[in-house]
Tab-separated table of C-alpha atoms in Angstrom:
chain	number	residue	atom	x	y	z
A	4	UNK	CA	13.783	-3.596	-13.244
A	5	UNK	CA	12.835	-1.401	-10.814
A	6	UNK	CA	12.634	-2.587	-7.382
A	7	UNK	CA	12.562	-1.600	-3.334
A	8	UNK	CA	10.316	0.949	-1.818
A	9	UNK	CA	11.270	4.297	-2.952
A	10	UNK	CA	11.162	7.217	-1.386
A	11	UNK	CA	7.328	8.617	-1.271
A	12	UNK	CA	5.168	11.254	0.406
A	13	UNK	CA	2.720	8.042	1.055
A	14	UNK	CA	5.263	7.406	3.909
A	15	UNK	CA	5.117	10.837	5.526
A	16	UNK	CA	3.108	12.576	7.915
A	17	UNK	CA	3.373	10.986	11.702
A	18	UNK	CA	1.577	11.997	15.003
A	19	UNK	CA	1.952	11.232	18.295
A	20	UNK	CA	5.001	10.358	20.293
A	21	UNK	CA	4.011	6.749	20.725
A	22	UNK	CA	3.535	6.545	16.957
A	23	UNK	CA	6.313	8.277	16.318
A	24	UNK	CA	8.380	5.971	17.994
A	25	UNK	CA	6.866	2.672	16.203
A	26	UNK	CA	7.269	4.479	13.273
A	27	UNK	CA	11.201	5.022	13.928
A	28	UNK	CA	11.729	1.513	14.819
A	29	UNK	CA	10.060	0.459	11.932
A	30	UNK	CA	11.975	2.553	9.419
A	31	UNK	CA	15.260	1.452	11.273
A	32	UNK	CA	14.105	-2.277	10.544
A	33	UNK	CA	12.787	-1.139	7.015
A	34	UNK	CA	16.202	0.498	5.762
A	35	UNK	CA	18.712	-1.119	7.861
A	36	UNK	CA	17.894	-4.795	8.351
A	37	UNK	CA	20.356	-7.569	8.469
A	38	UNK	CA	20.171	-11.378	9.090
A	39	UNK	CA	21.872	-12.934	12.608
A	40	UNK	CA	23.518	-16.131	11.577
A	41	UNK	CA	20.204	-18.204	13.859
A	42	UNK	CA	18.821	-18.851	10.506
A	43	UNK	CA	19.620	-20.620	7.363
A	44	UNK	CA	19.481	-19.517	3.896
A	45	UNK	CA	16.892	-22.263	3.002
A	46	UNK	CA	14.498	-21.321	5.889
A	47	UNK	CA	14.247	-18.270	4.155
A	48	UNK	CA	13.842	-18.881	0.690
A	49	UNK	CA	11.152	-21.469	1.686
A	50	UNK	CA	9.372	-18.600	3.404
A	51	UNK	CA	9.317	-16.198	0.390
A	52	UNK	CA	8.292	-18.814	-1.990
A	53	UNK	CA	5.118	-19.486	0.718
A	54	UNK	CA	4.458	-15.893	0.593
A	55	UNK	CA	4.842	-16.074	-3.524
A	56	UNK	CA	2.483	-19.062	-3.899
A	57	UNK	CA	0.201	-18.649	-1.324
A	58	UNK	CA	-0.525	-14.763	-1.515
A	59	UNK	CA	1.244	-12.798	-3.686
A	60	UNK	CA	0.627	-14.220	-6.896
A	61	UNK	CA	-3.351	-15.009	-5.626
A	62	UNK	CA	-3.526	-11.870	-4.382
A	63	UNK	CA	-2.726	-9.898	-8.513
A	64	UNK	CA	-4.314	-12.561	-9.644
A	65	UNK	CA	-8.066	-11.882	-8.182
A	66	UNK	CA	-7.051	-7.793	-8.785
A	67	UNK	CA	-6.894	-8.737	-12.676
A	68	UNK	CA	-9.827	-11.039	-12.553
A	69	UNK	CA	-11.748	-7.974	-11.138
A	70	UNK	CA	-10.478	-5.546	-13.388
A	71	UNK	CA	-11.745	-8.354	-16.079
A	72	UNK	CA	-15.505	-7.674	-14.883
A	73	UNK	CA	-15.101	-3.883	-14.311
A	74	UNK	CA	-14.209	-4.189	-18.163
A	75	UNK	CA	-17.059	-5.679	-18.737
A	76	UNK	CA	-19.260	-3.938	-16.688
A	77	UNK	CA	-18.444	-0.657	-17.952
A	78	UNK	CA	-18.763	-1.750	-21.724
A	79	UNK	CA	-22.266	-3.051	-20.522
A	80	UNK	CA	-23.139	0.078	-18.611
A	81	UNK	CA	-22.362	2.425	-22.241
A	82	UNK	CA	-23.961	-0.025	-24.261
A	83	UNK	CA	-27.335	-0.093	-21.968
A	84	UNK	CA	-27.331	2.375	-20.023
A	85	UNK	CA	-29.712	1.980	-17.267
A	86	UNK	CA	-30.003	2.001	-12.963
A	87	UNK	CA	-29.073	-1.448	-13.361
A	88	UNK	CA	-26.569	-1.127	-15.442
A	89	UNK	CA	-25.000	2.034	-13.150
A	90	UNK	CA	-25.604	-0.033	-9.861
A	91	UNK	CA	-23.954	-3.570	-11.707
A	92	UNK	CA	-20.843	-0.919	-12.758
A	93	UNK	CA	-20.267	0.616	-9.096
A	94	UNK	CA	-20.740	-2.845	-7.441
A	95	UNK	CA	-17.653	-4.218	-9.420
A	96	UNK	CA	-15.576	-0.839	-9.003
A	97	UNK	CA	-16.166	-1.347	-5.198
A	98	UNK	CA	-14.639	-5.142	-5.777
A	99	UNK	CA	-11.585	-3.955	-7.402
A	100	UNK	CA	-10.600	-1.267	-4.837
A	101	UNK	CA	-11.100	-3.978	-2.540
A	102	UNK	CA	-9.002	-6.854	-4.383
A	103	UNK	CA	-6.693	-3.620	-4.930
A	104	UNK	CA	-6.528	-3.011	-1.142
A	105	UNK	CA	-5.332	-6.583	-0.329
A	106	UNK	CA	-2.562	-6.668	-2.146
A	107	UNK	CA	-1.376	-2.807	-2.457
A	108	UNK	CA	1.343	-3.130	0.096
A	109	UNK	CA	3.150	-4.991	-1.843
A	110	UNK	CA	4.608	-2.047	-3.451
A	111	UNK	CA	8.159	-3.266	-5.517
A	112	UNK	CA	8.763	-5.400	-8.159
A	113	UNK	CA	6.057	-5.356	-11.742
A	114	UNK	CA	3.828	-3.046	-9.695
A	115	UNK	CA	6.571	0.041	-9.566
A	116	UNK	CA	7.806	-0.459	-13.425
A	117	UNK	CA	5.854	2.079	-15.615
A	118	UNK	CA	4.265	4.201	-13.436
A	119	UNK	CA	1.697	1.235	-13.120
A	120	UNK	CA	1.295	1.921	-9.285
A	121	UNK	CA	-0.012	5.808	-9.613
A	122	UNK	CA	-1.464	4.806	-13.302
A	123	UNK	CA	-3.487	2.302	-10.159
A	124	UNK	CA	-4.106	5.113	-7.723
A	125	UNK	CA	-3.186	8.451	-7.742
A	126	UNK	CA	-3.403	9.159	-4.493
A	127	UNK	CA	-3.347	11.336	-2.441
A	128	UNK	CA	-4.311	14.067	-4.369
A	129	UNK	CA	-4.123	17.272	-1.962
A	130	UNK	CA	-4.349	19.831	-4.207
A	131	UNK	CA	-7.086	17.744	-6.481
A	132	UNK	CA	-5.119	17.783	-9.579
A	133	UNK	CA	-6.613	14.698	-10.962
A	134	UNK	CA	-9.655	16.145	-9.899
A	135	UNK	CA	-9.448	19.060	-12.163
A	136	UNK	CA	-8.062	16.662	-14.781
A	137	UNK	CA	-11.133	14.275	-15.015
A	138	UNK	CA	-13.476	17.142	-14.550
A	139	UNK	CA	-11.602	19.033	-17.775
A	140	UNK	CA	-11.490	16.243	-19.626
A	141	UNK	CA	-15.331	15.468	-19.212
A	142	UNK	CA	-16.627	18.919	-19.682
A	143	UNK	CA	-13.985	19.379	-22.933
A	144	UNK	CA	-15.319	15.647	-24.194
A	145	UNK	CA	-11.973	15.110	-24.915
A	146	UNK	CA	-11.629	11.928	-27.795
A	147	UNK	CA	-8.091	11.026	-26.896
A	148	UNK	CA	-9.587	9.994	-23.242
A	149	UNK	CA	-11.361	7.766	-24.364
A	150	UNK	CA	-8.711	5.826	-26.132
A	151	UNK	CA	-7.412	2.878	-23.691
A	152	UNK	CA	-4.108	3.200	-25.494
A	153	UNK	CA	-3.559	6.903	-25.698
A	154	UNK	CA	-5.155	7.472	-22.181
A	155	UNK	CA	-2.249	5.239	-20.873
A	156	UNK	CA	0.090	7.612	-22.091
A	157	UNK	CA	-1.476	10.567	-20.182
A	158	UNK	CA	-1.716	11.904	-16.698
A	159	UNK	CA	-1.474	9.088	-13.727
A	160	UNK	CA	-4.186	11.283	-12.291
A	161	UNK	CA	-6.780	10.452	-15.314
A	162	UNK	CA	-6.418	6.771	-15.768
A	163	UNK	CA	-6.974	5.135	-12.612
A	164	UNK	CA	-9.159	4.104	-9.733
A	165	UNK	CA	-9.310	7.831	-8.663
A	166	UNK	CA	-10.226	8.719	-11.719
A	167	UNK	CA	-12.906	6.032	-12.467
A	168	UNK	CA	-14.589	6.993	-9.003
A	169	UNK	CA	-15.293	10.697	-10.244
A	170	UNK	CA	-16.411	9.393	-12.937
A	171	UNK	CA	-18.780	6.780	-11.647
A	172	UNK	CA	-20.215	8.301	-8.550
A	173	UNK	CA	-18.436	12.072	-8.560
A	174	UNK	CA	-21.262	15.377	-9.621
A	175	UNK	CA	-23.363	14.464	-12.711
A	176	UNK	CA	-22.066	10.862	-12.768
A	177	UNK	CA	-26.251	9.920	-12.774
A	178	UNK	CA	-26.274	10.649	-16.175
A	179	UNK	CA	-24.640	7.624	-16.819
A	180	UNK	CA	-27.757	5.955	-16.515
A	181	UNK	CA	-28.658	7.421	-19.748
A	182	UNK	CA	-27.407	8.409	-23.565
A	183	UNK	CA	-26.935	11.906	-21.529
A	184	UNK	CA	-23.698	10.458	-20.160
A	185	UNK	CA	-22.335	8.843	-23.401
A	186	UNK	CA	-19.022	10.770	-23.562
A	187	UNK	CA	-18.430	9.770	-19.703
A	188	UNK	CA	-19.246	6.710	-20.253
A	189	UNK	CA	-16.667	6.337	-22.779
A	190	UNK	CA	-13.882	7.528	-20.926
A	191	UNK	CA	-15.081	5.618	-18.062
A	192	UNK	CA	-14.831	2.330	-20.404
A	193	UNK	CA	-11.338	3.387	-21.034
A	194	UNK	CA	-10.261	3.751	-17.822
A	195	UNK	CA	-11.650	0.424	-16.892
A	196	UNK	CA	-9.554	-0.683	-20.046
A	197	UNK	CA	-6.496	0.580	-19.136
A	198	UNK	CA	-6.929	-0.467	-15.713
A	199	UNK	CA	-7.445	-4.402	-17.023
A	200	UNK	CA	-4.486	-4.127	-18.753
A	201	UNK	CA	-2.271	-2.747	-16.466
A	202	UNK	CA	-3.699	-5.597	-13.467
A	203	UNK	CA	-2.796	-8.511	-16.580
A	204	UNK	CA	1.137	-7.284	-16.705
A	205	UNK	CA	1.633	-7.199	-12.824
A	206	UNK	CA	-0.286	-10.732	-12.921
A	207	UNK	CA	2.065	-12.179	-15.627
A	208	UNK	CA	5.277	-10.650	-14.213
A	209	UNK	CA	4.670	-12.177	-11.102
A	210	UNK	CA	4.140	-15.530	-12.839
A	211	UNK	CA	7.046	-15.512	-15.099
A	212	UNK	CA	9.281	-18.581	-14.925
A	213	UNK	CA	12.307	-16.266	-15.032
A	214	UNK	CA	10.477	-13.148	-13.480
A	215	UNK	CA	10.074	-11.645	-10.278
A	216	UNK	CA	9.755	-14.473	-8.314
A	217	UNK	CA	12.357	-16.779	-9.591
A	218	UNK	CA	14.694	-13.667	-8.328
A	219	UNK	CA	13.272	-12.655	-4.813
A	220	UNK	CA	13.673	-16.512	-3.857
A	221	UNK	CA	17.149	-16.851	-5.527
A	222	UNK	CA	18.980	-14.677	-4.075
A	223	UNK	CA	23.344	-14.357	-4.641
A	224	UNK	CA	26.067	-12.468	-6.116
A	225	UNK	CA	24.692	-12.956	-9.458
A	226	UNK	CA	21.017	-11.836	-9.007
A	227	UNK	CA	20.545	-8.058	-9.983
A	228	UNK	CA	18.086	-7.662	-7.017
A	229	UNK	CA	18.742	-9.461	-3.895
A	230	UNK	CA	22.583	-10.571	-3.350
A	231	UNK	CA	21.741	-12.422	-0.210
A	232	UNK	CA	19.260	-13.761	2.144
A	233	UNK	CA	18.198	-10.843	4.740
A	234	UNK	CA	18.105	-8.623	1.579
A	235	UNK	CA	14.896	-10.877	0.304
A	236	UNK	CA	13.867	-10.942	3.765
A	237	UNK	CA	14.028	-7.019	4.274
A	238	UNK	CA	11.787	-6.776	1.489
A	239	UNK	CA	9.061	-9.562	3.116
A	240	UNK	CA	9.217	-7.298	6.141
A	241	UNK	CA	9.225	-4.137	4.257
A	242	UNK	CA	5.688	-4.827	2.933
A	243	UNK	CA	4.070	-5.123	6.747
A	244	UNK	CA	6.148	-2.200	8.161
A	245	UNK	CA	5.160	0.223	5.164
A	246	UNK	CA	1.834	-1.461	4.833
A	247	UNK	CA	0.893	-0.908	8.367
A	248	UNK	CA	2.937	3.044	8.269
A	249	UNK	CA	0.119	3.652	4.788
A	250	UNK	CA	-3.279	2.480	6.760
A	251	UNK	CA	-2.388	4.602	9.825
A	252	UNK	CA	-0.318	7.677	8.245
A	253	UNK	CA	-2.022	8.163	5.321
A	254	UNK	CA	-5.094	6.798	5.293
A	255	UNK	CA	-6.601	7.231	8.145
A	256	UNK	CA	-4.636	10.383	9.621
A	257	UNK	CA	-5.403	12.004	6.085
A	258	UNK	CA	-8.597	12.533	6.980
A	259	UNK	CA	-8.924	11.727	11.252
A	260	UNK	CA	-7.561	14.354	12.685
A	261	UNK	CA	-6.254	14.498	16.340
A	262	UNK	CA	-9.701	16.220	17.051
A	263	UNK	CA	-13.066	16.745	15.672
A	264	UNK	CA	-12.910	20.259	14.161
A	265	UNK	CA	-9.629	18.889	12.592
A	266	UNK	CA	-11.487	16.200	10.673
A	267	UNK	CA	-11.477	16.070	7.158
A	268	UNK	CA	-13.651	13.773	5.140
A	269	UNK	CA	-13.587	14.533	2.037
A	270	UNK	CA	-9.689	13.871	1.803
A	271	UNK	CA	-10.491	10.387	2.592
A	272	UNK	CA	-9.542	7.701	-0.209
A	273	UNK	CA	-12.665	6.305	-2.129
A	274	UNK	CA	-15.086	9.008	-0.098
A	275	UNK	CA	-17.319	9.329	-2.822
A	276	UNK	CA	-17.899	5.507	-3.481
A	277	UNK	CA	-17.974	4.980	0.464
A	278	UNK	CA	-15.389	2.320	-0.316
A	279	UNK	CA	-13.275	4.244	2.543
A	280	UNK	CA	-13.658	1.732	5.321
A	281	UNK	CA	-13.763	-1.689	3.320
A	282	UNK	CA	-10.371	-0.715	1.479
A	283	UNK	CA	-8.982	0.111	5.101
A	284	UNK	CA	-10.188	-3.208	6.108
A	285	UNK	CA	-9.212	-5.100	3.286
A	286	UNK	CA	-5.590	-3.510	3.406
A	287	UNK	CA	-4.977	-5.085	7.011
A	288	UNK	CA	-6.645	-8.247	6.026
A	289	UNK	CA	-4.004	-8.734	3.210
A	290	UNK	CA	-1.631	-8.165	5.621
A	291	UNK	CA	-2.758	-10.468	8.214
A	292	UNK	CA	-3.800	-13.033	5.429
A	293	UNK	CA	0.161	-12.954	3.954
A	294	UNK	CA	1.326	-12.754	8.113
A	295	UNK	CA	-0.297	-16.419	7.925
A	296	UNK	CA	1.183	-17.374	4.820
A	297	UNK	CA	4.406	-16.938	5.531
A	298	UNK	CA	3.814	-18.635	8.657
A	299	UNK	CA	6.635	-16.518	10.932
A	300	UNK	CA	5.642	-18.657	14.222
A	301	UNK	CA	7.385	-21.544	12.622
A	302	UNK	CA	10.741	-19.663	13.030
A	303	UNK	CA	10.062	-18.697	16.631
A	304	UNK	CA	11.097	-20.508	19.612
A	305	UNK	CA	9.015	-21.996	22.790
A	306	UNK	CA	8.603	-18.576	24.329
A	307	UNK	CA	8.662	-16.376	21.727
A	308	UNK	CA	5.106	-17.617	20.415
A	309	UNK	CA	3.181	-14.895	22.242
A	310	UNK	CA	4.630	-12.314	19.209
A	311	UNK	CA	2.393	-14.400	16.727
A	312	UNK	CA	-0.604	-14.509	18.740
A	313	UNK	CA	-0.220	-10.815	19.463
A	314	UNK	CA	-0.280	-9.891	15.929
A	315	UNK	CA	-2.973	-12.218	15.358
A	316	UNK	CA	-5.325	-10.960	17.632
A	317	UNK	CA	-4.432	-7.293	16.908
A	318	UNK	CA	-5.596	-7.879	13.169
A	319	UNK	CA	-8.510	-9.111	14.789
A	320	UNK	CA	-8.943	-5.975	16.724
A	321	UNK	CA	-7.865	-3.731	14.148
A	322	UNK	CA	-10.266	-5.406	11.708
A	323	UNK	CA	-13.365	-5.409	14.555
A	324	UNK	CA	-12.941	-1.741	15.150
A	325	UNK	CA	-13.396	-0.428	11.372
A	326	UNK	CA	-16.224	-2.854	10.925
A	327	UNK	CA	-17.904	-1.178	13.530
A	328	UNK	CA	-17.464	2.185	12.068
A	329	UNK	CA	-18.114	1.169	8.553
A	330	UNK	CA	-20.014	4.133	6.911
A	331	UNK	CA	-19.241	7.158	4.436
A	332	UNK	CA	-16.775	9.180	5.903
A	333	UNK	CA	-18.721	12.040	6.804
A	334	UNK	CA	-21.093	9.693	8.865
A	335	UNK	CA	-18.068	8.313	10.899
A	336	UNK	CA	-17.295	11.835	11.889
A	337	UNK	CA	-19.835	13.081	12.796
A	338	UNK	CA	-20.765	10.015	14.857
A	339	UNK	CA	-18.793	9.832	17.949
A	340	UNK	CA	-18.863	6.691	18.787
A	341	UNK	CA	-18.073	5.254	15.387
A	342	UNK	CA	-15.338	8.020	15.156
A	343	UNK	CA	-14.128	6.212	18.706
A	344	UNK	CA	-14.067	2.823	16.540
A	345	UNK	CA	-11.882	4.393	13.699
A	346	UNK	CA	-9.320	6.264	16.103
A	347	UNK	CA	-8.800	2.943	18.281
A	348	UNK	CA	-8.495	1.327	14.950
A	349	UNK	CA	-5.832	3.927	14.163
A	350	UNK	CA	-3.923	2.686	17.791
A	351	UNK	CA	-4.206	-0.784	16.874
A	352	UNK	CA	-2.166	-0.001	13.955
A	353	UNK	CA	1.128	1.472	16.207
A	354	UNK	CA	0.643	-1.440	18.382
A	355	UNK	CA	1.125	-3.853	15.099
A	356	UNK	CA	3.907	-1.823	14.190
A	357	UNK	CA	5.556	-2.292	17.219
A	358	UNK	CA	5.166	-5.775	17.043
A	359	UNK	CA	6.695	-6.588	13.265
A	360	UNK	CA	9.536	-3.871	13.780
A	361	UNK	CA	10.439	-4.348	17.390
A	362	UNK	CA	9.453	-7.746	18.672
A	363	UNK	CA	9.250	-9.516	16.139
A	364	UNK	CA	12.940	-8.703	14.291
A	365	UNK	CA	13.891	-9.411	17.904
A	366	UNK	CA	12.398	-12.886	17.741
A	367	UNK	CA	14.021	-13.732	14.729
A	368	UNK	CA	17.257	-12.775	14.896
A	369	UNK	CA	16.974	-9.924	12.864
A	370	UNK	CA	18.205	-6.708	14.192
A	371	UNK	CA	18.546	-3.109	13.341
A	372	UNK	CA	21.707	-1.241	12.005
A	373	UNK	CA	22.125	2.646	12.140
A	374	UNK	CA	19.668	5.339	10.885
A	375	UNK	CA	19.937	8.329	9.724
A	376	UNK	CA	16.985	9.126	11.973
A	377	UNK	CA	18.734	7.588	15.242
A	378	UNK	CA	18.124	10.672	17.963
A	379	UNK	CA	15.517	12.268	15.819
């Protein structure tokens, strides 16, 4: 089973010496993380199983139960093709890059086995390779894409939500509201498929008696994953310091740029499907949602509580911020004051950082070992 966070261009791509710092701090804590003796091995397994029961497993579980309607959506929208029919089909896309986006940092275990998380999202996609893909495959009608089972055996770039959001709202996608868009349809229906059937594995791994979970909150000499304690806890705090490093990095600097005339929309995720902004909100709301969950203040002492509150009310910032620049892409842009909104957003983000990697690990005893990148 595969496991960790692996080594991947998602990670890359920093700017700014005050980000840059966060972002060195955080990898320290990220790759070099062990536990002080302050806390026991019970505190933490306790904590992981909270973060199991009361997010994690919720958390795949609404992503399958949206990729259940998107199914169903999409059959609807080839069998009746129609506005409605169109408008019902985007709607539930948009809810599944948002149940997506909640729980997307939690990027090892099921979710890495099979190429499942590109066969998700291919993303980014700089030199628009699944672009060309979907677009060849439409204009050559090819059968085999339309095949749930032989389209999960093809490119990552043609079977998943990048993929179905060409196809649902990318050039000639109207068509679908008539028999003119039958073949896209189709391979639209199979993408929703194979996306339904990818969410229901990740969902039952992660409720497996003997799966996933039993294993992250077990850990010893014996387990094949996680020998000890601050091993299972480097992965809890490897979700919030590479979850926080994808929203600002990626995300948003894929497409903000340090100025306007650097700005590039259209290498935003979901651009087409405006779903930009709600999947950048509903990334740091998982995040914040499993900071509650696993309910860190608990571990903290008398004066340490301020840490808790501080990433608290950044969330809150963070997650105030994008709401107010909630449009396309190309809107916020062009739109200095919501562009304002999105770059303070982009802040908040290195101040959250700094708070999980530095202050936090402080708080709890956890500390950082040496780094390749020490003196970069």
């Amino acid at each position: 089973m595969a496991r960790g966070n692996s080594p991947s261009p998602l990670w890359g791509g920093v700017r700014g010496g005050g980000v840059r710092r966060a972002r060195l701090a955080a990898v320290f804590l990220a790759t070099c993380l062990f536990l002080a003796p302050t806390l026991s091995a019970h505190a933490e397994n306790a904590l992981i199983a909270r973060t199991i029961e009361g997010f994690v497993r919720p958390a795949y579980a609404a992503f399958h139960e949206t990729t259940g309607r998107l199914d169903a959506a999409a059959e609807k929208l080839c069998a009746e093709p129609s506005e409605n029919s169109l408008a019902a089909a985007r709607d539930s896309y948009r809810a599944s890059v948002t149940a997506w986006s909640r729980i997307e940092a939690v990027r090892f275990g099921p979710v890495t086995e099979q190429n499942r998380l590109e066969r998700i999202l291919f993303w980014p996609d700089r030199k628009s390779i699944g672009l060309k893909q979907v677009q060849a495959a439409i204009a050559e009608q090819d059968p085999s894409a339309t095949d749930v089972t032989a389209l999960g055996g093809k490119s990552v770039a043609m079977q998943g939500l990048g993929a179905l959001e060409f196809v649902l709202f990318g050039t000639g996608a109207d068509d679908l509201a008539s028999a003119a868009g039958a073949y896209r349809c189709s391979y639209g229906l199979a993408i929703a498929g194979n996306l339904d059937s990818i969410a229901a594995e990740v969902d039952a791994a992660w409720t497996a008696p003997d799966g996933i979970a039993r294993q992250w909150t077990n850990p010893g000499p014996e387990n094949p994953l996680y020998r000890s304690d601050a091993e299972a806890m480097t992965e809890l705090f490897n979700v919030f310091v590479h979850g926080l490093e994808m929203v600002r990095d990626v995300r948003i600097n894929g497409f903000l740029g340090k100025t306007p005339d650097s700005d590039k929309p259209k290498q935003a995720v979901y651009w087409r499907s405006a779903a930009t902004v709600p999947s950048l909100r509903a990334d740091l709301q998982g995040l914040s949602d499993l900071f509650k969950v696993a309910d860190f203040s608990g571990q903290l002492g008398p004066d340490e509580g301020w840490i808790a509150q501080s990433i608290a009310f950044e969330f809150a910032n963070a997650d105030a911020a994008l709401k107010a620049a909630e449009a396309p892409p190309a809107e916020i842009l062009e739109d200095g004051a919501r562009r304002a909104k999105l770059d303070y957003a982009r802040l908040v983000t290195s101040s959250l950082s700094e708070l999980f990697g530095v202050r936090l690990a402080a708080a709890l005893g956890l500390s950082a070992g040496f780094s390749s990148l020490d003196g970069d």
